[in-house]
Amino acid sequence: MVSVVIIGASRGIGYALLDVWSRDAANTVVGLVRDKKTTQNKVTADFHERSNIHLVTADLTDFESLRSAHAETGAILGQKADILIANAAVADRSFDDIGNMILNDIAQFDADMLNTFKTNVLGISHFLALFTPLLQNGEGKKAVVISSGAGDPAWVAENELAGGAPYAISKAAVNMVVAKFQAQLKKDGIVVTAISPGLVDTEFVTVTEDPAYSRYVSQMGAIASKAEGFNGLLQPLQSALLIQTVIGNLTLENHAGEMVSHHGNKAWL
């Protein structure tokens, strides 16, 4: 029996993780979502036979909402959890190269920087601070943040990926959040790791007619085409199953405090 808490469980990778972990009837899965009613209708339609899924209302950008969700989750799970998964994040619309974006549309760039940082860094930090105490009494003792290879400075520089800066910067920052929580919680036997989910076919980024967006997508496609073992976009369920395997292999000696890919290594694609 494993108890799993997933924030950002209403769609995409988060919903797929909800599916994957709830397949075992012995597991208890708590999904934290902003729109509980809509997600509950979806869960009822897709997994009506599963009684081990519990949905709790939470907003990653609202600390008091997270505090209330923590209290409700603790009551459901008996004040303990084995695995925490922070999947929630927001994208940006700053697709042009960083310098061009700042000079040509500073309002959009600054708005994206603040928005991505508020959710992807501050929100995740607040979630981990509130929810990691539940791991103290659990058996699994693992906290995972779904990050991105876009937050790997060396990979970005090597591939000359100058667009999408606010999102990438926020992911680099949240990787440090992971390292800081690992530093704090190592003594308690808790593993804190960031996992890049691969290039996944989701509705995360809104398609636009902005030429910079087309260039960014083309550049990502060229990078992916050269990546060893890349066979096209992953579906959310494929990514979730790979993530589940990686989580199962995490230990204090294996990827604690760092970012690892859905392959269990540093190959982001």
PDB file of C-alpha atoms in Angstrom:
ATOM      1  CA  MET A   1       0.000   0.000   0.000  1.00  0.00           C
ATOM      2  CA  VAL A   2       1.317   3.416  -1.023  1.00  0.00           C
ATOM      3  CA  SER A   3      -0.166   6.824  -0.278  1.00  0.00           C
ATOM      4  CA  VAL A   4       0.502   9.435  -2.949  1.00  0.00           C
ATOM      5  CA  VAL A   5      -0.298  13.156  -3.056  1.00  0.00           C
ATOM      6  CA  ILE A   6      -0.261  14.847  -6.473  1.00  0.00           C
ATOM      7  CA  ILE A   7      -0.759  18.566  -6.942  1.00  0.00           C
ATOM      8  CA  GLY A   8      -1.779  19.565 -10.444  1.00  0.00           C
ATOM      9  CA  ALA A   9      -3.754  16.379 -11.010  1.00  0.00           C
ATOM     10  CA  SER A  10      -6.577  17.685 -13.198  1.00  0.00           C
ATOM     11  CA  ARG A  11      -5.039  17.185 -16.646  1.00  0.00           C
ATOM     12  CA  GLY A  12      -1.981  16.201 -18.636  1.00  0.00           C
ATOM     13  CA  ILE A  13       0.861  14.487 -16.809  1.00  0.00           C
ATOM     14  CA  GLY A  14      -0.747  15.069 -13.408  1.00  0.00           C
ATOM     15  CA  TYR A  15      -3.966  13.337 -14.405  1.00  0.00           C
ATOM     16  CA  ALA A  16      -1.961  10.484 -15.920  1.00  0.00           C
ATOM     17  CA  LEU A  17      -0.038  10.138 -12.645  1.00  0.00           C
ATOM     18  CA  LEU A  18      -3.367  10.004 -10.815  1.00  0.00           C
ATOM     19  CA  ASP A  19      -4.364   7.170 -13.129  1.00  0.00           C
ATOM     20  CA  VAL A  20      -1.089   5.258 -12.789  1.00  0.00           C
ATOM     21  CA  TRP A  21      -0.890   5.341  -9.014  1.00  0.00           C
ATOM     22  CA  SER A  22      -4.586   4.544  -8.475  1.00  0.00           C
ATOM     23  CA  ARG A  23      -4.497   1.387 -10.604  1.00  0.00           C
ATOM     24  CA  ASP A  24      -3.446  -0.548  -7.520  1.00  0.00           C
ATOM     25  CA  ALA A  25      -6.522  -0.671  -5.310  1.00  0.00           C
ATOM     26  CA  ALA A  26      -4.293  -0.897  -2.242  1.00  0.00           C
ATOM     27  CA  ASN A  27      -2.912   2.582  -2.919  1.00  0.00           C
ATOM     28  CA  THR A  28      -4.535   5.789  -1.728  1.00  0.00           C
ATOM     29  CA  VAL A  29      -4.147   8.731  -4.082  1.00  0.00           C
ATOM     30  CA  VAL A  30      -4.978  12.332  -3.232  1.00  0.00           C
ATOM     31  CA  GLY A  31      -5.194  14.720  -6.168  1.00  0.00           C
ATOM     32  CA  LEU A  32      -4.968  18.431  -5.440  1.00  0.00           C
ATOM     33  CA  VAL A  33      -6.793  20.494  -8.064  1.00  0.00           C
ATOM     34  CA  ARG A  34      -8.180  23.985  -8.487  1.00  0.00           C
ATOM     35  CA  ASP A  35     -11.516  22.895  -9.963  1.00  0.00           C
ATOM     36  CA  LYS A  36     -12.616  19.935  -7.872  1.00  0.00           C
ATOM     37  CA  LYS A  37     -16.092  19.589  -9.400  1.00  0.00           C
ATOM     38  CA  THR A  38     -14.884  19.387 -13.002  1.00  0.00           C
ATOM     39  CA  THR A  39     -12.071  16.996 -12.133  1.00  0.00           C
ATOM     40  CA  GLN A  40     -14.397  14.823 -10.058  1.00  0.00           C
ATOM     41  CA  ASN A  41     -16.753  14.482 -13.018  1.00  0.00           C
ATOM     42  CA  LYS A  42     -13.826  13.446 -15.187  1.00  0.00           C
ATOM     43  CA  VAL A  43     -12.537  10.938 -12.625  1.00  0.00           C
ATOM     44  CA  THR A  44     -16.010   9.473 -12.185  1.00  0.00           C
ATOM     45  CA  ALA A  45     -16.348   8.992 -15.930  1.00  0.00           C
ATOM     46  CA  ASP A  46     -12.868   7.547 -16.444  1.00  0.00           C
ATOM     47  CA  PHE A  47     -12.296   5.604 -13.235  1.00  0.00           C
ATOM     48  CA  HIS A  48     -15.746   5.008 -11.776  1.00  0.00           C
ATOM     49  CA  GLU A  49     -14.668   1.667 -10.317  1.00  0.00           C
ATOM     50  CA  ARG A  50     -11.828   3.174  -8.283  1.00  0.00           C
ATOM     51  CA  SER A  51     -12.636   4.221  -4.731  1.00  0.00           C
ATOM     52  CA  ASN A  52      -9.041   5.050  -3.826  1.00  0.00           C
ATOM     53  CA  ILE A  53      -8.949   8.476  -5.499  1.00  0.00           C
ATOM     54  CA  HIS A  54      -9.631  11.521  -3.329  1.00  0.00           C
ATOM     55  CA  LEU A  55      -9.755  15.054  -4.707  1.00  0.00           C
ATOM     56  CA  VAL A  56      -8.960  18.132  -2.657  1.00  0.00           C
ATOM     57  CA  THR A  57      -9.257  21.766  -3.705  1.00  0.00           C
ATOM     58  CA  ALA A  58      -5.944  23.629  -3.779  1.00  0.00           C
ATOM     59  CA  ASP A  59      -4.405  26.596  -5.569  1.00  0.00           C
ATOM     60  CA  LEU A  60      -0.617  26.597  -5.791  1.00  0.00           C
ATOM     61  CA  THR A  61      -0.554  30.409  -5.822  1.00  0.00           C
ATOM     62  CA  ASP A  62      -2.632  30.738  -2.639  1.00  0.00           C
ATOM     63  CA  PHE A  63      -0.796  29.746   0.550  1.00  0.00           C
ATOM     64  CA  GLU A  64      -3.952  29.608   2.674  1.00  0.00           C
ATOM     65  CA  SER A  65      -5.561  27.343   0.074  1.00  0.00           C
ATOM     66  CA  LEU A  66      -2.539  25.045   0.332  1.00  0.00           C
ATOM     67  CA  ARG A  67      -2.721  25.135   4.112  1.00  0.00           C
ATOM     68  CA  SER A  68      -6.365  24.057   4.027  1.00  0.00           C
ATOM     69  CA  ALA A  69      -5.549  21.348   1.477  1.00  0.00           C
ATOM     70  CA  HIS A  70      -2.779  20.083   3.745  1.00  0.00           C
ATOM     71  CA  ALA A  71      -5.190  19.758   6.658  1.00  0.00           C
ATOM     72  CA  GLU A  72      -7.754  17.922   4.517  1.00  0.00           C
ATOM     73  CA  THR A  73      -5.107  15.654   2.998  1.00  0.00           C
ATOM     74  CA  GLY A  74      -3.702  14.829   6.422  1.00  0.00           C
ATOM     75  CA  ALA A  75      -7.150  13.817   7.615  1.00  0.00           C
ATOM     76  CA  ILE A  76      -7.630  11.535   4.591  1.00  0.00           C
ATOM     77  CA  LEU A  77      -4.228   9.862   4.955  1.00  0.00           C
ATOM     78  CA  GLY A  78      -3.939   9.697   8.729  1.00  0.00           C
ATOM     79  CA  GLN A  79      -1.277  12.424   8.822  1.00  0.00           C
ATOM     80  CA  LYS A  80       1.218  10.505   6.710  1.00  0.00           C
ATOM     81  CA  ALA A  81       2.164  10.081   3.062  1.00  0.00           C
ATOM     82  CA  ASP A  82       4.689   8.033   1.145  1.00  0.00           C
ATOM     83  CA  ILE A  83       5.133  10.087  -2.022  1.00  0.00           C
ATOM     84  CA  LEU A  84       4.520  13.730  -2.884  1.00  0.00           C
ATOM     85  CA  ILE A  85       4.454  14.821  -6.521  1.00  0.00           C
ATOM     86  CA  ALA A  86       4.421  18.523  -7.403  1.00  0.00           C
ATOM     87  CA  ASN A  87       3.308  18.628 -11.018  1.00  0.00           C
ATOM     88  CA  ALA A  88       1.568  21.996 -11.254  1.00  0.00           C
ATOM     89  CA  ALA A  89       3.279  24.706 -13.318  1.00  0.00           C
ATOM     90  CA  VAL A  90       2.575  27.480 -15.797  1.00  0.00           C
ATOM     91  CA  ALA A  91       4.218  28.236 -19.142  1.00  0.00           C
ATOM     92  CA  ASP A  92       5.130  31.588 -20.675  1.00  0.00           C
ATOM     93  CA  ARG A  93       4.507  33.441 -23.936  1.00  0.00           C
ATOM     94  CA  SER A  94       8.038  34.849 -24.295  1.00  0.00           C
ATOM     95  CA  PHE A  95       9.118  32.695 -27.217  1.00  0.00           C
ATOM     96  CA  ASP A  96      11.588  35.101 -28.801  1.00  0.00           C
ATOM     97  CA  ASP A  97      15.263  35.046 -27.769  1.00  0.00           C
ATOM     98  CA  ILE A  98      15.689  36.532 -24.304  1.00  0.00           C
ATOM     99  CA  GLY A  99      17.425  39.760 -25.341  1.00  0.00           C
ATOM    100  CA  ASN A 100      14.996  40.430 -28.185  1.00  0.00           C
ATOM    101  CA  MET A 101      12.045  39.692 -25.905  1.00  0.00           C
ATOM    102  CA  ILE A 102      13.207  42.174 -23.299  1.00  0.00           C
ATOM    103  CA  LEU A 103      13.873  44.932 -25.853  1.00  0.00           C
ATOM    104  CA  ASN A 104      10.765  44.362 -27.991  1.00  0.00           C
ATOM    105  CA  ASP A 105       8.102  43.408 -25.437  1.00  0.00           C
ATOM    106  CA  ILE A 106       9.342  44.066 -21.940  1.00  0.00           C
ATOM    107  CA  ALA A 107       5.796  44.116 -20.529  1.00  0.00           C
ATOM    108  CA  GLN A 108       5.171  40.541 -21.687  1.00  0.00           C
ATOM    109  CA  PHE A 109       8.614  39.384 -20.577  1.00  0.00           C
ATOM    110  CA  ASP A 110       8.297  40.857 -17.099  1.00  0.00           C
ATOM    111  CA  ALA A 111       4.756  39.531 -16.693  1.00  0.00           C
ATOM    112  CA  ASP A 112       5.931  36.054 -17.702  1.00  0.00           C
ATOM    113  CA  MET A 113       8.901  36.204 -15.331  1.00  0.00           C
ATOM    114  CA  LEU A 114       6.703  37.139 -12.394  1.00  0.00           C
ATOM    115  CA  ASN A 115       3.931  34.685 -13.280  1.00  0.00           C
ATOM    116  CA  THR A 116       6.203  31.682 -13.805  1.00  0.00           C
ATOM    117  CA  PHE A 117       8.196  32.441 -10.679  1.00  0.00           C
ATOM    118  CA  LYS A 118       5.073  32.842  -8.548  1.00  0.00           C
ATOM    119  CA  THR A 119       3.701  29.441  -9.532  1.00  0.00           C
ATOM    120  CA  ASN A 120       6.700  27.349 -10.537  1.00  0.00           C
ATOM    121  CA  VAL A 121       9.025  28.456  -7.749  1.00  0.00           C
ATOM    122  CA  LEU A 122       7.145  30.100  -4.892  1.00  0.00           C
ATOM    123  CA  GLY A 123       4.112  27.820  -5.188  1.00  0.00           C
ATOM    124  CA  ILE A 124       6.230  24.666  -5.275  1.00  0.00           C
ATOM    125  CA  SER A 125       8.289  25.928  -2.324  1.00  0.00           C
ATOM    126  CA  HIS A 126       5.125  26.535  -0.296  1.00  0.00           C
ATOM    127  CA  PHE A 127       3.738  23.107  -1.234  1.00  0.00           C
ATOM    128  CA  LEU A 128       6.905  21.324  -0.143  1.00  0.00           C
ATOM    129  CA  ALA A 129       7.141  23.246   3.123  1.00  0.00           C
ATOM    130  CA  LEU A 130       3.551  22.393   4.044  1.00  0.00           C
ATOM    131  CA  PHE A 131       3.365  18.810   2.803  1.00  0.00           C
ATOM    132  CA  THR A 132       6.805  17.252   3.386  1.00  0.00           C
ATOM    133  CA  PRO A 133       6.071  16.813   7.129  1.00  0.00           C
ATOM    134  CA  LEU A 134       3.534  14.164   6.048  1.00  0.00           C
ATOM    135  CA  LEU A 135       6.491  12.140   4.745  1.00  0.00           C
ATOM    136  CA  GLN A 136       8.010  11.933   8.209  1.00  0.00           C
ATOM    137  CA  ASN A 137       5.495   9.264   9.222  1.00  0.00           C
ATOM    138  CA  GLY A 138       5.298   7.577   5.814  1.00  0.00           C
ATOM    139  CA  GLU A 139       7.278   4.651   4.485  1.00  0.00           C
ATOM    140  CA  GLY A 140       8.234   5.956   1.034  1.00  0.00           C
ATOM    141  CA  LYS A 141       9.679   9.302   2.097  1.00  0.00           C
ATOM    142  CA  LYS A 142       9.947  10.728  -1.425  1.00  0.00           C
ATOM    143  CA  ALA A 143       9.068  14.187  -2.716  1.00  0.00           C
ATOM    144  CA  VAL A 144       9.230  14.789  -6.463  1.00  0.00           C
ATOM    145  CA  VAL A 145       8.949  18.004  -8.438  1.00  0.00           C
ATOM    146  CA  ILE A 146       8.129  17.691 -12.128  1.00  0.00           C
ATOM    147  CA  SER A 147      10.711  20.006 -13.655  1.00  0.00           C
ATOM    148  CA  SER A 148      12.112  20.315 -17.173  1.00  0.00           C
ATOM    149  CA  GLY A 149      15.328  19.828 -19.080  1.00  0.00           C
ATOM    150  CA  ALA A 150      14.782  23.442 -20.123  1.00  0.00           C
ATOM    151  CA  GLY A 151      16.012  24.285 -16.632  1.00  0.00           C
ATOM    152  CA  ASP A 152      19.425  22.686 -17.223  1.00  0.00           C
ATOM    153  CA  PRO A 153      21.814  25.610 -17.938  1.00  0.00           C
ATOM    154  CA  ALA A 154      24.444  23.464 -19.675  1.00  0.00           C
ATOM    155  CA  TRP A 155      21.868  21.829 -21.980  1.00  0.00           C
ATOM    156  CA  VAL A 156      20.290  25.181 -22.853  1.00  0.00           C
ATOM    157  CA  ALA A 157      23.645  26.793 -23.640  1.00  0.00           C
ATOM    158  CA  GLU A 158      24.855  23.811 -25.662  1.00  0.00           C
ATOM    159  CA  ASN A 159      21.698  23.795 -27.790  1.00  0.00           C
ATOM    160  CA  GLU A 160      21.553  27.606 -28.103  1.00  0.00           C
ATOM    161  CA  LEU A 161      17.966  27.617 -26.851  1.00  0.00           C
ATOM    162  CA  ALA A 162      17.523  31.330 -26.205  1.00  0.00           C
ATOM    163  CA  GLY A 163      13.701  31.493 -26.319  1.00  0.00           C
ATOM    164  CA  GLY A 164      11.166  30.575 -23.667  1.00  0.00           C
ATOM    165  CA  ALA A 165      13.365  32.211 -21.048  1.00  0.00           C
ATOM    166  CA  PRO A 166      10.940  32.881 -18.166  1.00  0.00           C
ATOM    167  CA  TYR A 167       9.731  29.275 -17.994  1.00  0.00           C
ATOM    168  CA  ALA A 168      13.266  27.907 -18.277  1.00  0.00           C
ATOM    169  CA  ILE A 169      14.575  30.291 -15.631  1.00  0.00           C
ATOM    170  CA  SER A 170      11.755  29.281 -13.273  1.00  0.00           C
ATOM    171  CA  LYS A 171      12.610  25.605 -13.776  1.00  0.00           C
ATOM    172  CA  ALA A 172      16.291  26.247 -13.073  1.00  0.00           C
ATOM    173  CA  ALA A 173      15.200  28.039  -9.906  1.00  0.00           C
ATOM    174  CA  VAL A 174      12.883  25.252  -8.765  1.00  0.00           C
ATOM    175  CA  ASN A 175      15.731  22.774  -9.220  1.00  0.00           C
ATOM    176  CA  MET A 176      17.578  24.760  -6.555  1.00  0.00           C
ATOM    177  CA  VAL A 177      14.447  24.639  -4.382  1.00  0.00           C
ATOM    178  CA  VAL A 178      14.687  20.848  -4.669  1.00  0.00           C
ATOM    179  CA  ALA A 179      18.356  20.931  -3.625  1.00  0.00           C
ATOM    180  CA  LYS A 180      17.589  23.169  -0.632  1.00  0.00           C
ATOM    181  CA  PHE A 181      14.775  20.928   0.618  1.00  0.00           C
ATOM    182  CA  GLN A 182      17.019  17.896   0.144  1.00  0.00           C
ATOM    183  CA  ALA A 183      19.664  19.611   2.261  1.00  0.00           C
ATOM    184  CA  GLN A 184      17.075  20.192   4.993  1.00  0.00           C
ATOM    185  CA  LEU A 185      15.410  16.782   4.903  1.00  0.00           C
ATOM    186  CA  LYS A 186      18.289  14.387   4.249  1.00  0.00           C
ATOM    187  CA  LYS A 187      18.743  13.816   7.973  1.00  0.00           C
ATOM    188  CA  ASP A 188      15.150  12.556   8.085  1.00  0.00           C
ATOM    189  CA  GLY A 189      15.753  10.010   5.344  1.00  0.00           C
ATOM    190  CA  ILE A 190      13.578  11.911   2.862  1.00  0.00           C
ATOM    191  CA  VAL A 191      14.502  12.027  -0.819  1.00  0.00           C
ATOM    192  CA  VAL A 192      13.673  15.208  -2.748  1.00  0.00           C
ATOM    193  CA  THR A 193      14.212  15.005  -6.504  1.00  0.00           C
ATOM    194  CA  ALA A 194      13.254  16.895  -9.659  1.00  0.00           C
ATOM    195  CA  ILE A 195      12.195  14.807 -12.654  1.00  0.00           C
ATOM    196  CA  SER A 196      12.037  16.044 -16.229  1.00  0.00           C
ATOM    197  CA  PRO A 197       9.080  14.259 -17.879  1.00  0.00           C
ATOM    198  CA  GLY A 198      10.386  14.328 -21.446  1.00  0.00           C
ATOM    199  CA  LEU A 199       8.769  16.052 -24.400  1.00  0.00           C
ATOM    200  CA  VAL A 200       5.089  15.349 -23.743  1.00  0.00           C
ATOM    201  CA  ASP A 201       2.041  15.967 -25.926  1.00  0.00           C
ATOM    202  CA  THR A 202      -0.093  18.118 -23.632  1.00  0.00           C
ATOM    203  CA  GLU A 203      -2.019  21.406 -23.832  1.00  0.00           C
ATOM    204  CA  PHE A 204       0.552  23.049 -21.568  1.00  0.00           C
ATOM    205  CA  VAL A 205       1.670  25.663 -24.096  1.00  0.00           C
ATOM    206  CA  THR A 206      -0.928  27.645 -26.034  1.00  0.00           C
ATOM    207  CA  VAL A 207      -0.246  27.579 -29.766  1.00  0.00           C
ATOM    208  CA  THR A 208       0.034  31.081 -31.240  1.00  0.00           C
ATOM    209  CA  GLU A 209       0.681  32.642 -34.642  1.00  0.00           C
ATOM    210  CA  ASP A 210       3.703  34.478 -33.250  1.00  0.00           C
ATOM    211  CA  PRO A 211       6.640  33.850 -35.642  1.00  0.00           C
ATOM    212  CA  ALA A 212       8.909  33.542 -32.592  1.00  0.00           C
ATOM    213  CA  TYR A 213       6.764  30.631 -31.420  1.00  0.00           C
ATOM    214  CA  SER A 214       7.192  28.869 -34.759  1.00  0.00           C
ATOM    215  CA  ARG A 215      10.961  29.381 -34.613  1.00  0.00           C
ATOM    216  CA  TYR A 216      11.080  28.072 -31.043  1.00  0.00           C
ATOM    217  CA  VAL A 217       9.076  24.954 -31.948  1.00  0.00           C
ATOM    218  CA  SER A 218      11.258  24.338 -35.003  1.00  0.00           C
ATOM    219  CA  GLN A 219      14.383  24.680 -32.899  1.00  0.00           C
ATOM    220  CA  MET A 220      13.065  22.226 -30.322  1.00  0.00           C
ATOM    221  CA  GLY A 221      12.184  19.831 -33.126  1.00  0.00           C
ATOM    222  CA  ALA A 222      15.713  20.026 -34.514  1.00  0.00           C
ATOM    223  CA  ILE A 223      17.198  19.379 -31.078  1.00  0.00           C
ATOM    224  CA  ALA A 224      14.869  16.440 -30.505  1.00  0.00           C
ATOM    225  CA  SER A 225      15.653  14.904 -33.894  1.00  0.00           C
ATOM    226  CA  LYS A 226      19.301  14.652 -32.905  1.00  0.00           C
ATOM    227  CA  ALA A 227      18.608  13.221 -29.442  1.00  0.00           C
ATOM    228  CA  GLU A 228      19.597   9.590 -29.081  1.00  0.00           C
ATOM    229  CA  GLY A 229      16.556   7.370 -28.514  1.00  0.00           C
ATOM    230  CA  PHE A 230      13.983  10.094 -29.192  1.00  0.00           C
ATOM    231  CA  ASN A 231      10.951   8.565 -30.952  1.00  0.00           C
ATOM    232  CA  GLY A 232       8.505  11.456 -30.951  1.00  0.00           C
ATOM    233  CA  LEU A 233       6.322  13.157 -28.381  1.00  0.00           C
ATOM    234  CA  LEU A 234       5.312  11.074 -25.391  1.00  0.00           C
ATOM    235  CA  GLN A 235       1.678  10.766 -24.430  1.00  0.00           C
ATOM    236  CA  PRO A 236       0.988  11.791 -20.817  1.00  0.00           C
ATOM    237  CA  LEU A 237       0.384   8.188 -19.748  1.00  0.00           C
ATOM    238  CA  GLN A 238       3.687   7.069 -21.275  1.00  0.00           C
ATOM    239  CA  SER A 239       5.517   9.799 -19.397  1.00  0.00           C
ATOM    240  CA  ALA A 240       3.677   9.007 -16.157  1.00  0.00           C
ATOM    241  CA  LEU A 241       4.634   5.325 -16.316  1.00  0.00           C
ATOM    242  CA  LEU A 242       8.287   6.241 -16.874  1.00  0.00           C
ATOM    243  CA  ILE A 243       8.150   8.740 -14.006  1.00  0.00           C
ATOM    244  CA  GLN A 244       6.654   6.084 -11.735  1.00  0.00           C
ATOM    245  CA  THR A 245       9.585   3.783 -12.494  1.00  0.00           C
ATOM    246  CA  VAL A 246      12.117   6.543 -11.804  1.00  0.00           C
ATOM    247  CA  ILE A 247      10.435   7.370  -8.496  1.00  0.00           C
ATOM    248  CA  GLY A 248      10.585   3.722  -7.511  1.00  0.00           C
ATOM    249  CA  ASN A 249      14.359   3.737  -8.006  1.00  0.00           C
ATOM    250  CA  LEU A 250      15.094   6.943  -6.072  1.00  0.00           C
ATOM    251  CA  THR A 251      17.225   6.674  -2.938  1.00  0.00           C
ATOM    252  CA  LEU A 252      19.349   9.049  -0.890  1.00  0.00           C
ATOM    253  CA  GLU A 253      22.313   7.739  -2.869  1.00  0.00           C
ATOM    254  CA  ASN A 254      20.559   7.877  -6.226  1.00  0.00           C
ATOM    255  CA  HIS A 255      19.534  11.306  -7.606  1.00  0.00           C
ATOM    256  CA  ALA A 256      18.568  12.903  -4.282  1.00  0.00           C
ATOM    257  CA  GLY A 257      18.613  16.691  -4.531  1.00  0.00           C
ATOM    258  CA  GLU A 258      19.111  16.812  -8.289  1.00  0.00           C
ATOM    259  CA  MET A 259      17.184  16.666 -11.542  1.00  0.00           C
ATOM    260  CA  VAL A 260      16.911  13.388 -13.422  1.00  0.00           C
ATOM    261  CA  SER A 261      15.063  12.552 -16.624  1.00  0.00           C
ATOM    262  CA  HIS A 262      12.153  10.212 -17.270  1.00  0.00           C
ATOM    263  CA  HIS A 263      14.829   7.766 -18.432  1.00  0.00           C
ATOM    264  CA  GLY A 264      16.503   7.843 -15.027  1.00  0.00           C
ATOM    265  CA  ASN A 265      19.521   9.724 -16.383  1.00  0.00           C
ATOM    266  CA  LYS A 266      20.411  13.141 -17.803  1.00  0.00           C
ATOM    267  CA  ALA A 267      18.970  12.603 -21.298  1.00  0.00           C
ATOM    268  CA  TRP A 268      16.142  15.129 -21.231  1.00  0.00           C
ATOM    269  CA  LEU A 269      14.518  13.990 -24.483  1.00  0.00           C
TER     270      LEU A 269
END
